Amino acid sequence: MRNILIINGPNLNMLGMREPDIYGTQTLSDIEEMCKDAAGSLGFEIDLRQSNHEGEIIDWLQQSKDAFDGLIINAAAYTHTSIAIHDALKLLDYPIIELHISDPKKRESFRHVSYIEPLARDVISGHGAKGYEMALKKLSEILN
Ligand code: DQA
Protein backbone atom coordinates (compact mmCIF):
# COMPACT_ATOMS: atom_id res chain seq x y z
CA MET A 1 0.00 0.00 0.00
CA ARG A 2 1.43 3.38 -0.97
CA ASN A 3 0.56 6.58 0.86
CA ILE A 4 -0.38 9.61 -1.18
CA LEU A 5 -0.78 13.08 0.28
CA ILE A 6 -3.25 15.42 -1.46
CA ILE A 7 -2.87 19.04 -0.38
CA ASN A 8 -5.41 21.72 -1.25
CA GLY A 9 -4.70 25.38 -0.70
CA PRO A 10 -6.78 28.47 0.09
CA ASN A 11 -10.46 28.76 -0.79
CA LEU A 12 -10.72 25.16 -2.00
CA ASN A 13 -12.85 24.45 1.10
CA MET A 14 -15.47 26.58 -0.69
CA LEU A 15 -15.70 24.32 -3.75
CA GLY A 16 -19.31 23.71 -4.71
CA MET A 17 -20.33 27.30 -3.99
CA ARG A 18 -17.22 29.08 -5.22
CA GLU A 19 -17.48 30.32 -8.83
CA PRO A 20 -19.21 27.12 -10.01
CA ASP A 21 -18.92 28.26 -13.63
CA ILE A 22 -15.12 27.92 -13.24
CA TYR A 23 -14.70 25.22 -10.57
CA GLY A 24 -17.86 23.15 -11.00
CA THR A 25 -20.38 22.09 -8.36
CA GLN A 26 -18.51 19.27 -6.64
CA THR A 27 -17.46 19.95 -3.05
CA LEU A 28 -14.08 19.00 -1.60
CA SER A 29 -15.83 16.14 0.25
CA ASP A 30 -17.18 14.87 -3.09
CA ILE A 31 -13.63 15.04 -4.46
CA GLU A 32 -12.29 13.18 -1.41
CA GLU A 33 -14.82 10.38 -1.97
CA MET A 34 -13.88 10.20 -5.65
CA CYS A 35 -10.18 10.05 -4.73
CA LYS A 36 -10.80 7.28 -2.17
CA ASP A 37 -12.61 5.19 -4.81
CA ALA A 38 -9.83 5.70 -7.35
CA ALA A 39 -7.11 5.11 -4.74
CA GLY A 40 -8.60 1.75 -3.71
CA SER A 41 -8.23 0.31 -7.18
CA LEU A 42 -4.69 1.71 -7.54
CA GLY A 43 -3.47 0.31 -4.22
CA PHE A 44 -3.11 3.76 -2.67
CA GLU A 45 -4.03 5.07 0.76
CA ILE A 46 -4.84 8.79 0.51
CA ASP A 47 -4.69 11.62 3.00
CA LEU A 48 -6.55 14.66 1.59
CA ARG A 49 -6.07 17.96 3.42
CA GLN A 50 -7.02 21.58 2.90
CA SER A 51 -5.64 24.73 4.47
CA ASN A 52 -6.09 28.45 3.97
CA HIS A 53 -2.71 29.05 5.63
CA GLU A 54 0.60 29.02 3.80
CA GLY A 55 2.62 28.14 6.93
CA GLU A 56 0.41 25.14 7.70
CA ILE A 57 0.91 23.82 4.16
CA ILE A 58 4.67 24.23 4.59
CA ASP A 59 4.55 22.34 7.93
CA TRP A 60 2.64 19.50 6.24
CA LEU A 61 5.16 19.35 3.39
CA GLN A 62 8.11 19.21 5.79
CA GLN A 63 6.45 16.49 7.88
CA SER A 64 5.53 14.47 4.79
CA LYS A 65 9.14 13.79 3.85
CA ASP A 66 9.40 10.20 5.04
CA ALA A 67 5.71 9.47 5.51
CA PHE A 68 4.41 9.55 1.93
CA ASP A 69 5.25 8.08 -1.48
CA GLY A 70 3.80 10.86 -3.61
CA LEU A 71 2.08 14.23 -3.51
CA ILE A 72 -0.76 15.84 -5.43
CA ILE A 73 -0.84 19.55 -4.72
CA ASN A 74 -3.43 22.12 -5.71
CA ALA A 75 -1.82 25.10 -4.01
CA ALA A 76 -4.61 27.33 -5.40
CA ALA A 77 -3.57 31.01 -5.36
CA TYR A 78 -0.30 30.16 -3.53
CA THR A 79 0.76 28.47 -6.78
CA HIS A 80 1.32 31.91 -8.24
CA THR A 81 2.90 33.60 -5.21
CA SER A 82 4.63 31.23 -2.82
CA ILE A 83 8.39 30.91 -3.04
CA ALA A 84 8.14 29.39 0.47
CA ILE A 85 6.04 26.47 -0.82
CA HIS A 86 8.47 26.14 -3.77
CA ASP A 87 11.36 25.86 -1.27
CA ALA A 88 9.49 23.31 0.88
CA LEU A 89 8.79 21.16 -2.20
CA LYS A 90 12.52 21.10 -2.90
CA LEU A 91 13.02 19.11 0.31
CA LEU A 92 10.97 16.21 -1.02
CA ASP A 93 12.26 13.33 -3.06
CA TYR A 94 8.98 11.63 -3.96
CA PRO A 95 7.04 12.50 -7.16
CA ILE A 96 4.92 15.65 -7.12
CA ILE A 97 1.93 16.31 -9.36
CA GLU A 98 0.69 19.88 -9.67
CA LEU A 99 -3.06 20.01 -10.05
CA HIS A 100 -5.61 22.68 -10.95
CA ILE A 101 -9.33 22.32 -11.53
CA SER A 102 -9.35 25.19 -14.03
CA ASP A 103 -6.54 25.95 -16.47
CA PRO A 104 -4.71 28.93 -14.93
CA LYS A 105 -2.69 29.48 -18.13
CA LYS A 106 -5.93 30.34 -19.97
CA ARG A 107 -7.06 32.83 -17.30
CA GLU A 108 -5.75 36.20 -16.01
CA SER A 109 -2.04 36.83 -16.60
CA PHE A 110 -1.33 36.83 -12.82
CA ARG A 111 -2.19 33.11 -12.86
CA HIS A 112 0.30 32.26 -15.60
CA VAL A 113 3.29 31.94 -13.26
CA SER A 114 3.60 28.75 -11.21
CA TYR A 115 6.21 28.30 -8.49
CA ILE A 116 5.18 24.62 -8.25
CA GLU A 117 5.68 23.68 -11.89
CA PRO A 118 9.52 23.52 -11.88
CA LEU A 119 9.35 20.85 -9.16
CA ALA A 120 6.43 18.84 -10.51
CA ARG A 121 6.75 15.62 -12.50
CA ASP A 122 3.51 16.53 -14.25
CA VAL A 123 0.87 19.26 -14.30
CA ILE A 124 -2.81 18.40 -14.67
CA SER A 125 -5.11 21.37 -15.20
CA GLY A 126 -8.39 22.28 -16.84
CA HIS A 127 -10.08 18.89 -16.35
CA GLY A 128 -12.32 19.92 -13.46
CA ALA A 129 -12.60 17.71 -10.37
CA LYS A 130 -11.80 14.66 -12.55
CA GLY A 131 -8.22 15.99 -12.59
CA TYR A 132 -7.69 14.55 -9.07
CA GLU A 133 -8.40 11.04 -10.36
CA MET A 134 -6.14 11.67 -13.36
CA ALA A 135 -3.38 12.82 -11.00
CA LEU A 136 -3.68 9.60 -8.94
CA LYS A 137 -3.43 7.53 -12.13
CA LYS A 138 -0.38 9.55 -13.19
CA LEU A 139 1.29 8.89 -9.82
CA SER A 140 0.52 5.20 -10.18
CA GLU A 141 2.26 5.17 -13.61
CA ILE A 142 5.28 6.95 -12.14
CA LEU A 143 5.54 4.76 -9.03
CA ASN A 144 5.02 1.40 -10.78
C1 DQA B 1 -6.86 26.82 -8.93
C2 DQA B 1 -6.41 27.93 -9.88
C3 DQA B 1 -5.80 29.08 -9.12
O1 DQA B 1 -5.39 30.12 -10.02
C4 DQA B 1 -6.81 29.68 -8.16
O2 DQA B 1 -6.22 30.69 -7.37
C5 DQA B 1 -7.46 28.65 -7.29
C6 DQA B 1 -7.78 27.34 -7.85
C7 DQA B 1 -7.60 25.68 -9.65
O3 DQA B 1 -7.75 24.62 -9.07
O4 DQA B 1 -8.06 25.88 -10.78
O5 DQA B 1 -7.80 28.93 -6.15
O6 DQA B 1 -5.70 26.25 -8.33
PDB file of C-alpha atoms and ligand atoms in Angstrom:
ATOM      1  CA  MET A   1       0.000   0.000   0.000  1.00  0.00           C
ATOM      2  CA  ARG A   2       1.425   3.383  -0.969  1.00  0.00           C
ATOM      3  CA  ASN A   3       0.562   6.575   0.864  1.00  0.00           C
ATOM      4  CA  ILE A   4      -0.384   9.609  -1.181  1.00  0.00           C
ATOM      5  CA  LEU A   5      -0.782  13.085   0.279  1.00  0.00           C
ATOM      6  CA  ILE A   6      -3.251  15.419  -1.460  1.00  0.00           C
ATOM      7  CA  ILE A   7      -2.867  19.039  -0.381  1.00  0.00           C
ATOM      8  CA  ASN A   8      -5.412  21.722  -1.248  1.00  0.00           C
ATOM      9  CA  GLY A   9      -4.704  25.385  -0.699  1.00  0.00           C
ATOM     10  CA  PRO A  10      -6.783  28.471   0.086  1.00  0.00           C
ATOM     11  CA  ASN A  11     -10.464  28.755  -0.792  1.00  0.00           C
ATOM     12  CA  LEU A  12     -10.721  25.165  -1.998  1.00  0.00           C
ATOM     13  CA  ASN A  13     -12.847  24.448   1.105  1.00  0.00           C
ATOM     14  CA  MET A  14     -15.466  26.582  -0.691  1.00  0.00           C
ATOM     15  CA  LEU A  15     -15.701  24.316  -3.752  1.00  0.00           C
ATOM     16  CA  GLY A  16     -19.307  23.715  -4.711  1.00  0.00           C
ATOM     17  CA  MET A  17     -20.328  27.296  -3.986  1.00  0.00           C
ATOM     18  CA  ARG A  18     -17.215  29.084  -5.220  1.00  0.00           C
ATOM     19  CA  GLU A  19     -17.476  30.320  -8.825  1.00  0.00           C
ATOM     20  CA  PRO A  20     -19.212  27.119 -10.015  1.00  0.00           C
ATOM     21  CA  ASP A  21     -18.923  28.255 -13.633  1.00  0.00           C
ATOM     22  CA  ILE A  22     -15.118  27.921 -13.238  1.00  0.00           C
ATOM     23  CA  TYR A  23     -14.697  25.223 -10.570  1.00  0.00           C
ATOM     24  CA  GLY A  24     -17.862  23.146 -10.996  1.00  0.00           C
ATOM     25  CA  THR A  25     -20.384  22.089  -8.365  1.00  0.00           C
ATOM     26  CA  GLN A  26     -18.515  19.269  -6.637  1.00  0.00           C
ATOM     27  CA  THR A  27     -17.457  19.946  -3.053  1.00  0.00           C
ATOM     28  CA  LEU A  28     -14.078  19.005  -1.597  1.00  0.00           C
ATOM     29  CA  SER A  29     -15.828  16.136   0.249  1.00  0.00           C
ATOM     30  CA  ASP A  30     -17.183  14.868  -3.088  1.00  0.00           C
ATOM     31  CA  ILE A  31     -13.630  15.039  -4.460  1.00  0.00           C
ATOM     32  CA  GLU A  32     -12.292  13.183  -1.410  1.00  0.00           C
ATOM     33  CA  GLU A  33     -14.824  10.377  -1.969  1.00  0.00           C
ATOM     34  CA  MET A  34     -13.879  10.201  -5.652  1.00  0.00           C
ATOM     35  CA  CYS A  35     -10.175  10.048  -4.734  1.00  0.00           C
ATOM     36  CA  LYS A  36     -10.805   7.278  -2.168  1.00  0.00           C
ATOM     37  CA  ASP A  37     -12.608   5.193  -4.811  1.00  0.00           C
ATOM     38  CA  ALA A  38      -9.825   5.701  -7.346  1.00  0.00           C
ATOM     39  CA  ALA A  39      -7.111   5.110  -4.737  1.00  0.00           C
ATOM     40  CA  GLY A  40      -8.598   1.752  -3.708  1.00  0.00           C
ATOM     41  CA  SER A  41      -8.225   0.308  -7.183  1.00  0.00           C
ATOM     42  CA  LEU A  42      -4.689   1.708  -7.544  1.00  0.00           C
ATOM     43  CA  GLY A  43      -3.473   0.310  -4.218  1.00  0.00           C
ATOM     44  CA  PHE A  44      -3.112   3.756  -2.669  1.00  0.00           C
ATOM     45  CA  GLU A  45      -4.031   5.072   0.755  1.00  0.00           C
ATOM     46  CA  ILE A  46      -4.836   8.788   0.509  1.00  0.00           C
ATOM     47  CA  ASP A  47      -4.687  11.621   2.998  1.00  0.00           C
ATOM     48  CA  LEU A  48      -6.549  14.660   1.595  1.00  0.00           C
ATOM     49  CA  ARG A  49      -6.074  17.956   3.421  1.00  0.00           C
ATOM     50  CA  GLN A  50      -7.021  21.583   2.898  1.00  0.00           C
ATOM     51  CA  SER A  51      -5.645  24.730   4.466  1.00  0.00           C
ATOM     52  CA  ASN A  52      -6.095  28.447   3.974  1.00  0.00           C
ATOM     53  CA  HIS A  53      -2.714  29.053   5.633  1.00  0.00           C
ATOM     54  CA  GLU A  54       0.599  29.024   3.796  1.00  0.00           C
ATOM     55  CA  GLY A  55       2.617  28.140   6.927  1.00  0.00           C
ATOM     56  CA  GLU A  56       0.406  25.143   7.696  1.00  0.00           C
ATOM     57  CA  ILE A  57       0.911  23.822   4.160  1.00  0.00           C
ATOM     58  CA  ILE A  58       4.673  24.231   4.588  1.00  0.00           C
ATOM     59  CA  ASP A  59       4.550  22.337   7.925  1.00  0.00           C
ATOM     60  CA  TRP A  60       2.635  19.504   6.241  1.00  0.00           C
ATOM     61  CA  LEU A  61       5.160  19.352   3.387  1.00  0.00           C
ATOM     62  CA  GLN A  62       8.113  19.212   5.790  1.00  0.00           C
ATOM     63  CA  GLN A  63       6.450  16.494   7.883  1.00  0.00           C
ATOM     64  CA  SER A  64       5.530  14.466   4.790  1.00  0.00           C
ATOM     65  CA  LYS A  65       9.140  13.792   3.849  1.00  0.00           C
ATOM     66  CA  ASP A  66       9.404  10.198   5.044  1.00  0.00           C
ATOM     67  CA  ALA A  67       5.711   9.468   5.512  1.00  0.00           C
ATOM     68  CA  PHE A  68       4.408   9.547   1.930  1.00  0.00           C
ATOM     69  CA  ASP A  69       5.250   8.077  -1.475  1.00  0.00           C
ATOM     70  CA  GLY A  70       3.800  10.859  -3.611  1.00  0.00           C
ATOM     71  CA  LEU A  71       2.080  14.229  -3.505  1.00  0.00           C
ATOM     72  CA  ILE A  72      -0.757  15.843  -5.433  1.00  0.00           C
ATOM     73  CA  ILE A  73      -0.842  19.554  -4.716  1.00  0.00           C
ATOM     74  CA  ASN A  74      -3.430  22.122  -5.710  1.00  0.00           C
ATOM     75  CA  ALA A  75      -1.823  25.098  -4.005  1.00  0.00           C
ATOM     76  CA  ALA A  76      -4.610  27.330  -5.396  1.00  0.00           C
ATOM     77  CA  ALA A  77      -3.567  31.013  -5.358  1.00  0.00           C
ATOM     78  CA  TYR A  78      -0.300  30.160  -3.533  1.00  0.00           C
ATOM     79  CA  THR A  79       0.760  28.466  -6.780  1.00  0.00           C
ATOM     80  CA  HIS A  80       1.316  31.908  -8.241  1.00  0.00           C
ATOM     81  CA  THR A  81       2.902  33.598  -5.213  1.00  0.00           C
ATOM     82  CA  SER A  82       4.634  31.232  -2.821  1.00  0.00           C
ATOM     83  CA  ILE A  83       8.394  30.905  -3.038  1.00  0.00           C
ATOM     84  CA  ALA A  84       8.138  29.386   0.473  1.00  0.00           C
ATOM     85  CA  ILE A  85       6.041  26.470  -0.821  1.00  0.00           C
ATOM     86  CA  HIS A  86       8.467  26.142  -3.766  1.00  0.00           C
ATOM     87  CA  ASP A  87      11.358  25.858  -1.271  1.00  0.00           C
ATOM     88  CA  ALA A  88       9.488  23.308   0.879  1.00  0.00           C
ATOM     89  CA  LEU A  89       8.787  21.161  -2.197  1.00  0.00           C
ATOM     90  CA  LYS A  90      12.525  21.104  -2.898  1.00  0.00           C
ATOM     91  CA  LEU A  91      13.019  19.108   0.310  1.00  0.00           C
ATOM     92  CA  LEU A  92      10.970  16.208  -1.024  1.00  0.00           C
ATOM     93  CA  ASP A  93      12.265  13.332  -3.061  1.00  0.00           C
ATOM     94  CA  TYR A  94       8.984  11.629  -3.959  1.00  0.00           C
ATOM     95  CA  PRO A  95       7.044  12.500  -7.164  1.00  0.00           C
ATOM     96  CA  ILE A  96       4.920  15.652  -7.118  1.00  0.00           C
ATOM     97  CA  ILE A  97       1.927  16.309  -9.357  1.00  0.00           C
ATOM     98  CA  GLU A  98       0.688  19.881  -9.674  1.00  0.00           C
ATOM     99  CA  LEU A  99      -3.057  20.010 -10.053  1.00  0.00           C
ATOM    100  CA  HIS A 100      -5.609  22.680 -10.951  1.00  0.00           C
ATOM    101  CA  ILE A 101      -9.326  22.319 -11.528  1.00  0.00           C
ATOM    102  CA  SER A 102      -9.347  25.187 -14.027  1.00  0.00           C
ATOM    103  CA  ASP A 103      -6.543  25.951 -16.469  1.00  0.00           C
ATOM    104  CA  PRO A 104      -4.713  28.934 -14.930  1.00  0.00           C
ATOM    105  CA  LYS A 105      -2.693  29.480 -18.128  1.00  0.00           C
ATOM    106  CA  LYS A 106      -5.933  30.340 -19.968  1.00  0.00           C
ATOM    107  CA  ARG A 107      -7.056  32.825 -17.298  1.00  0.00           C
ATOM    108  CA  GLU A 108      -5.751  36.196 -16.009  1.00  0.00           C
ATOM    109  CA  SER A 109      -2.041  36.829 -16.603  1.00  0.00           C
ATOM    110  CA  PHE A 110      -1.328  36.826 -12.825  1.00  0.00           C
ATOM    111  CA  ARG A 111      -2.193  33.106 -12.863  1.00  0.00           C
ATOM    112  CA  HIS A 112       0.297  32.264 -15.600  1.00  0.00           C
ATOM    113  CA  VAL A 113       3.295  31.937 -13.264  1.00  0.00           C
ATOM    114  CA  SER A 114       3.599  28.747 -11.212  1.00  0.00           C
ATOM    115  CA  TYR A 115       6.207  28.298  -8.491  1.00  0.00           C
ATOM    116  CA  ILE A 116       5.175  24.623  -8.245  1.00  0.00           C
ATOM    117  CA  GLU A 117       5.681  23.681 -11.887  1.00  0.00           C
ATOM    118  CA  PRO A 118       9.524  23.517 -11.883  1.00  0.00           C
ATOM    119  CA  LEU A 119       9.346  20.853  -9.156  1.00  0.00           C
ATOM    120  CA  ALA A 120       6.426  18.839 -10.509  1.00  0.00           C
ATOM    121  CA  ARG A 121       6.749  15.624 -12.497  1.00  0.00           C
ATOM    122  CA  ASP A 122       3.511  16.532 -14.250  1.00  0.00           C
ATOM    123  CA  VAL A 123       0.869  19.263 -14.305  1.00  0.00           C
ATOM    124  CA  ILE A 124      -2.808  18.402 -14.674  1.00  0.00           C
ATOM    125  CA  SER A 125      -5.107  21.372 -15.197  1.00  0.00           C
ATOM    126  CA  GLY A 126      -8.387  22.277 -16.840  1.00  0.00           C
ATOM    127  CA  HIS A 127     -10.075  18.894 -16.347  1.00  0.00           C
ATOM    128  CA  GLY A 128     -12.322  19.918 -13.459  1.00  0.00           C
ATOM    129  CA  ALA A 129     -12.597  17.707 -10.369  1.00  0.00           C
ATOM    130  CA  LYS A 130     -11.797  14.662 -12.547  1.00  0.00           C
ATOM    131  CA  GLY A 131      -8.219  15.985 -12.588  1.00  0.00           C
ATOM    132  CA  TYR A 132      -7.686  14.554  -9.072  1.00  0.00           C
ATOM    133  CA  GLU A 133      -8.403  11.045 -10.357  1.00  0.00           C
ATOM    134  CA  MET A 134      -6.145  11.669 -13.357  1.00  0.00           C
ATOM    135  CA  ALA A 135      -3.376  12.815 -10.996  1.00  0.00           C
ATOM    136  CA  LEU A 136      -3.684   9.604  -8.941  1.00  0.00           C
ATOM    137  CA  LYS A 137      -3.430   7.533 -12.134  1.00  0.00           C
ATOM    138  CA  LYS A 138      -0.378   9.551 -13.186  1.00  0.00           C
ATOM    139  CA  LEU A 139       1.286   8.886  -9.823  1.00  0.00           C
ATOM    140  CA  SER A 140       0.519   5.201 -10.184  1.00  0.00           C
ATOM    141  CA  GLU A 141       2.260   5.166 -13.607  1.00  0.00           C
ATOM    142  CA  ILE A 142       5.278   6.954 -12.141  1.00  0.00           C
ATOM    143  CA  LEU A 143       5.541   4.760  -9.034  1.00  0.00           C
ATOM    144  CA  ASN A 144       5.022   1.400 -10.779  1.00  0.00           C
TER     145      ASN A 144
HETATM  146  C1  DQA B   1      -6.859  26.817  -8.929  1.00  0.00           C
HETATM  147  C2  DQA B   1      -6.414  27.928  -9.884  1.00  0.00           C
HETATM  148  C3  DQA B   1      -5.798  29.081  -9.116  1.00  0.00           C
HETATM  149  O1  DQA B   1      -5.390  30.117 -10.015  1.00  0.00           O
HETATM  150  C4  DQA B   1      -6.806  29.678  -8.161  1.00  0.00           C
HETATM  151  O2  DQA B   1      -6.217  30.694  -7.375  1.00  0.00           O
HETATM  152  C5  DQA B   1      -7.456  28.653  -7.292  1.00  0.00           C
HETATM  153  C6  DQA B   1      -7.781  27.345  -7.854  1.00  0.00           C
HETATM  154  C7  DQA B   1      -7.603  25.685  -9.652  1.00  0.00           C
HETATM  155  O3  DQA B   1      -7.749  24.617  -9.067  1.00  0.00           O
HETATM  156  O4  DQA B   1      -8.064  25.876 -10.778  1.00  0.00           O
HETATM  157  O5  DQA B   1      -7.800  28.927  -6.148  1.00  0.00           O
HETATM  158  O6  DQA B   1      -5.701  26.248  -8.328  1.00  0.00           O
END
